[in-house]
Coordinates of C-alpha atoms in Angstrom, one line a residue:
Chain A
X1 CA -21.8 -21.7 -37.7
X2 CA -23.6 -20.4 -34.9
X3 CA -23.4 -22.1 -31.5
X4 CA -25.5 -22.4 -28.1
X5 CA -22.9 -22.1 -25.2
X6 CA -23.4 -23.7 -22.1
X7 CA -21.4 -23.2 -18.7
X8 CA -20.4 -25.0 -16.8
X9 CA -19.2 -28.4 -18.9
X10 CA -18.8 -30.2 -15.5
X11 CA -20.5 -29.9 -12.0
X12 CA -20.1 -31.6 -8.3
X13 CA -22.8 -30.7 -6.0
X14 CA -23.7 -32.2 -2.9
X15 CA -27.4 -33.7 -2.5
X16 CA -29.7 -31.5 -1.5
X17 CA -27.8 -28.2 -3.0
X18 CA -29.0 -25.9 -5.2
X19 CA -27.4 -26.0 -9.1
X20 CA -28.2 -23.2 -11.7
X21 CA -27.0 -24.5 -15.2
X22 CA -26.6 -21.8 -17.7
X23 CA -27.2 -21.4 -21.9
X24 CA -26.9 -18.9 -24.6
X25 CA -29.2 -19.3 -27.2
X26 CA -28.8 -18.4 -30.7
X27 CA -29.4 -14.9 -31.1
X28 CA -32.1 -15.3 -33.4
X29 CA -33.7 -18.1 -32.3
X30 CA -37.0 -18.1 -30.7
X31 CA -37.7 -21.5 -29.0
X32 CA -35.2 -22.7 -26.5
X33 CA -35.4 -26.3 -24.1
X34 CA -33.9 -28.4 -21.7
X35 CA -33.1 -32.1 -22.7
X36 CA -31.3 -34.6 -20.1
X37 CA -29.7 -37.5 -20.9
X38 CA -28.5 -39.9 -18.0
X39 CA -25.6 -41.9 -18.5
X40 CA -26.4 -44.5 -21.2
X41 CA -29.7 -43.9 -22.0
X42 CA -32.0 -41.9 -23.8
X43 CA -31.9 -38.0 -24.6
X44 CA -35.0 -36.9 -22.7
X45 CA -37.3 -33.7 -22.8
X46 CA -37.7 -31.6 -20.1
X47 CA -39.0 -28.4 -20.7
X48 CA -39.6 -25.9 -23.9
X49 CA -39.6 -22.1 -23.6
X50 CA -40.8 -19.7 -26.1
X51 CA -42.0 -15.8 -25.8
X52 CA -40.5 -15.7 -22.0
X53 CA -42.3 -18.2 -20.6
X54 CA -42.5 -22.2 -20.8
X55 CA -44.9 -23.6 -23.7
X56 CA -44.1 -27.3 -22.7
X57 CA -42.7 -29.6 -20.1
X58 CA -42.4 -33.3 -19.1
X59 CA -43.7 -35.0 -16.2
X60 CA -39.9 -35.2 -15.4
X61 CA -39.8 -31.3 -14.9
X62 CA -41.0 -31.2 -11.3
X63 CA -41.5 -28.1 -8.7
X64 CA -37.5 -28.9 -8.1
X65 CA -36.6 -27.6 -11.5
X66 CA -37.0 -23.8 -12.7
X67 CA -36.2 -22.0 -15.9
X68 CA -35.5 -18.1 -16.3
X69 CA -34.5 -15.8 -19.3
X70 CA -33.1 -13.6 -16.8
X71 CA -31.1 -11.0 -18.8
X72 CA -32.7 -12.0 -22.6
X73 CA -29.8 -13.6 -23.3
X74 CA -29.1 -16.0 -21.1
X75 CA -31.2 -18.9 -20.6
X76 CA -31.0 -21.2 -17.1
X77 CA -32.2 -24.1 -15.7
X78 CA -32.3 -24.4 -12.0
X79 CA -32.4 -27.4 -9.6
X80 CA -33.8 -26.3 -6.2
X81 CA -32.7 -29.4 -4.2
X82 CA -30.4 -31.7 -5.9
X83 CA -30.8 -35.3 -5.8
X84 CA -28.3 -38.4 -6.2
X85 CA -31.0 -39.2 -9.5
X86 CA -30.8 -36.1 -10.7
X87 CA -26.8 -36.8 -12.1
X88 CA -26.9 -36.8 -15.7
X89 CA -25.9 -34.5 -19.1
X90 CA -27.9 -31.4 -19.4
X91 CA -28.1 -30.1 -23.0
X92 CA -29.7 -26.9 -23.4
X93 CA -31.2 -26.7 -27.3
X94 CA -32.6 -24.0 -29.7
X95 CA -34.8 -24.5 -32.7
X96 CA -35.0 -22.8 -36.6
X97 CA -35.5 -25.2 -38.9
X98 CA -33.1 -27.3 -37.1
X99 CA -32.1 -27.8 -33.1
X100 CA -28.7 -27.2 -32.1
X101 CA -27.5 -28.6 -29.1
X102 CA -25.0 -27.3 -26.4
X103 CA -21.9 -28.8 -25.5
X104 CA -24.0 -29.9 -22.3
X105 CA -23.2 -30.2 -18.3
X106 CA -22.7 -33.0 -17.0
X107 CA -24.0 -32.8 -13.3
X108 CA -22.6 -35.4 -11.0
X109 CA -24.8 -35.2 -7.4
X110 CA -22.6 -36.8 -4.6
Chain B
X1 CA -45.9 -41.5 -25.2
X2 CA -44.2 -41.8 -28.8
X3 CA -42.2 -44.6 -28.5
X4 CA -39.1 -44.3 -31.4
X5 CA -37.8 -48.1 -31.9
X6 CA -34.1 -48.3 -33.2
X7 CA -32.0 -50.9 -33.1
X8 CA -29.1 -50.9 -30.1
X9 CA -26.1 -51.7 -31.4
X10 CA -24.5 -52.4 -35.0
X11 CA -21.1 -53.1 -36.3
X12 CA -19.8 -52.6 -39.8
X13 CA -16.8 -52.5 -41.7
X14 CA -14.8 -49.5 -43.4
X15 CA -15.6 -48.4 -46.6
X16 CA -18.9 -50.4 -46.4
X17 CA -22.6 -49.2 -46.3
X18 CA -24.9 -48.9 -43.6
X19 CA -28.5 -49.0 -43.0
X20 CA -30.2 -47.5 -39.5
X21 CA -33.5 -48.1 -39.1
X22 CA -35.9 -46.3 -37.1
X23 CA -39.6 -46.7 -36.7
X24 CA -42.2 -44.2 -35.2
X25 CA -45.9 -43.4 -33.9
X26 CA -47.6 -41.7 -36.4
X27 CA -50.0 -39.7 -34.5
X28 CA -49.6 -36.1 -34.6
X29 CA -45.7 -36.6 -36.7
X30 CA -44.0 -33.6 -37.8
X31 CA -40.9 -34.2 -38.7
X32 CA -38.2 -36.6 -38.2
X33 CA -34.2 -35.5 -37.2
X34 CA -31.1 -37.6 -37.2
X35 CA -28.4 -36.5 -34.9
X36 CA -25.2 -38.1 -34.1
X37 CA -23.6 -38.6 -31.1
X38 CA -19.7 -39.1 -29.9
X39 CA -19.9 -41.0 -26.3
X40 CA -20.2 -37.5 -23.9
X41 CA -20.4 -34.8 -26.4
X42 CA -24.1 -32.8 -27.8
X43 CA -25.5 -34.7 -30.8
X44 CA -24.8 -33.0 -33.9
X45 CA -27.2 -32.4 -36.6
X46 CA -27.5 -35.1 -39.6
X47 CA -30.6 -34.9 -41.7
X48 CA -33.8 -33.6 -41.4
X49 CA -36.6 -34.9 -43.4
X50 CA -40.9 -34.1 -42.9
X51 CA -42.0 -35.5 -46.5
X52 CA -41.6 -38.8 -48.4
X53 CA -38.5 -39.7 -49.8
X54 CA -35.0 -39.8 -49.8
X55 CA -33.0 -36.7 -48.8
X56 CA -29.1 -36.8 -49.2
X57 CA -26.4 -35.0 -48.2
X58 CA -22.9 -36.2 -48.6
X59 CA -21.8 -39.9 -47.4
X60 CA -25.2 -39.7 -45.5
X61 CA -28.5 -40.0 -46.7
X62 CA -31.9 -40.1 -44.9
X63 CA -35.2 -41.5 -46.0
X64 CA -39.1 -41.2 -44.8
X65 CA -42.1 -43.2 -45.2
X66 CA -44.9 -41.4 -43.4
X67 CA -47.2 -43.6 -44.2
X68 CA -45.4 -46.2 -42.6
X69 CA -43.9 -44.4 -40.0
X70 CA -40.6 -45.6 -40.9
X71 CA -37.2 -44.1 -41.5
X72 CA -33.8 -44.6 -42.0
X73 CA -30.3 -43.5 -41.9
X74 CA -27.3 -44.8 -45.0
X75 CA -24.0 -44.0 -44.0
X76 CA -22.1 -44.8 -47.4
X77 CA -18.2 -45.0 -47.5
X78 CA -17.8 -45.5 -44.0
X79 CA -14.9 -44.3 -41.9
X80 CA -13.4 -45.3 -38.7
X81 CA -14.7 -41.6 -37.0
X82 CA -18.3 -42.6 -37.9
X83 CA -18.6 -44.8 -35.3
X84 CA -20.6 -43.2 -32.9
X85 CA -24.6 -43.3 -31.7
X86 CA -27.4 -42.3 -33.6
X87 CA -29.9 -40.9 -32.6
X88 CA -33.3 -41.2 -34.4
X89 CA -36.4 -38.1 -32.9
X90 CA -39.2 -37.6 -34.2
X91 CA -41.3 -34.2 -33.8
X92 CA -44.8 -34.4 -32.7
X93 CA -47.4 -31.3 -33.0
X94 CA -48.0 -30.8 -28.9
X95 CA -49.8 -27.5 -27.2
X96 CA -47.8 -24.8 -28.2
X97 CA -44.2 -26.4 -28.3
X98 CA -42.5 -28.6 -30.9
X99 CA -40.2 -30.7 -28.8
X100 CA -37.9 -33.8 -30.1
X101 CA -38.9 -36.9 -28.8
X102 CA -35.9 -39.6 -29.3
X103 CA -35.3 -43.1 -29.4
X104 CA -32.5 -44.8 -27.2
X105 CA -29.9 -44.5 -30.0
X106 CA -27.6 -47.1 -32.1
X107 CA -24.4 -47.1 -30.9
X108 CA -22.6 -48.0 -34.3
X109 CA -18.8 -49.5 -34.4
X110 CA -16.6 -48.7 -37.6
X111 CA -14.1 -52.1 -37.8
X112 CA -11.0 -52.2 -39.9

């Protein structure tokens, strides 16, 4: 079955860095997001991508947080200046009829 | 928001039946996924179901009331790696994206 890949599984950054979290999509797939979910609570939206550019995004998905299709394949989310809040799994998702999720990156901001 | 309402936690015992319940806004639905979830994995797919009824697929079975705005999850025949959380979302019809909006989960444990 096909799979979305993320790298890396696990990041340590120090407040205030910069973090670029990366996905491949399914080939064929055309609508790819960004979901977070903090430690022991809810999976949350934060942004939805189709046609190169974003078609959606949540009030979470501030002017800290970027998202590319830099190469058409892969896709990245990026976190201009980290914060201790900001800790949490990253799940990168794409959409047929179904989403499939990425393994996910669990961010940890020291 | 959509606020998805599901119940925290349940416990039940191997071999038995199971019933997760998940309630929904009905305002702009389109769709409503199960996914479980193993405590810092992805969630993985379940069931999928947009129309009325009951839709089954194995030990697990999922069910939709639109009208209602009600759904729920049967995990028959239950084994000790089903415990895990699940995780009721619910599409919604937005501006041009079709996003999952979930509820906080139900962490279910299997006992002997």
């Amino acid at each position: 079955e096909p799979e979305v890949t993320q790298t890396p599984s696990h990041q340590v950054t120090q407040m205030g860095q910069e973090v670029i979290l990366r996905c491949v999509p399914i080939s064929n797939h055309l609508y790819f997001y960004w979901y977070r979910q903090i430690l022991g609570q809810k999976v949350e939206f934060l942004v939805s991508f189709y046609n190169n550019e974003i078609s959606e995004k949540s009030e979470i998905f501030d002017d800290q947080f970027s998202v590319e299709r830099p190469d058409g394949s892969n896709f990245t989310l990026k976190i201009r200046s980290t914060k201790l809040e900001d800790s949490a799994m990253y799940f990168c998702a794409t959409q047929d009829s179904r989403y499939t999720f990425g393994s996910g990156t669990r961010l940890t901001v020291v | 928001g959509q606020n998805i309402d599901q119940p925290t936690e349940m416990t039940a015992t191997e071999g038995a039946i199971v019933q997760i319940n998940c309630t929904y806004q009905t305002s702009g639905f389109n769709g409503l996924f199960w996914y479980q979830q193993h405590a810092g994995e992805a969630p993985t797919f379940l069931s999928y179901n947009v129309l009325d009824g009951l839709e089954e697929k194995g030990r697990f079975s999922s069910f939709l009331s639109r009208s209602k705005g009600y759904s729920y999850l049967l995990l028959k025949e239950l084994q000790m790696k089903d415990s895990a959380s699940y995780l009721c979302a619910a599409r919604y019809s937005g501006a041009g994206s079709y996003q999952l909006t979930f509820g906080k989960g139900t962490k279910l444990s299997v006992i002997p």
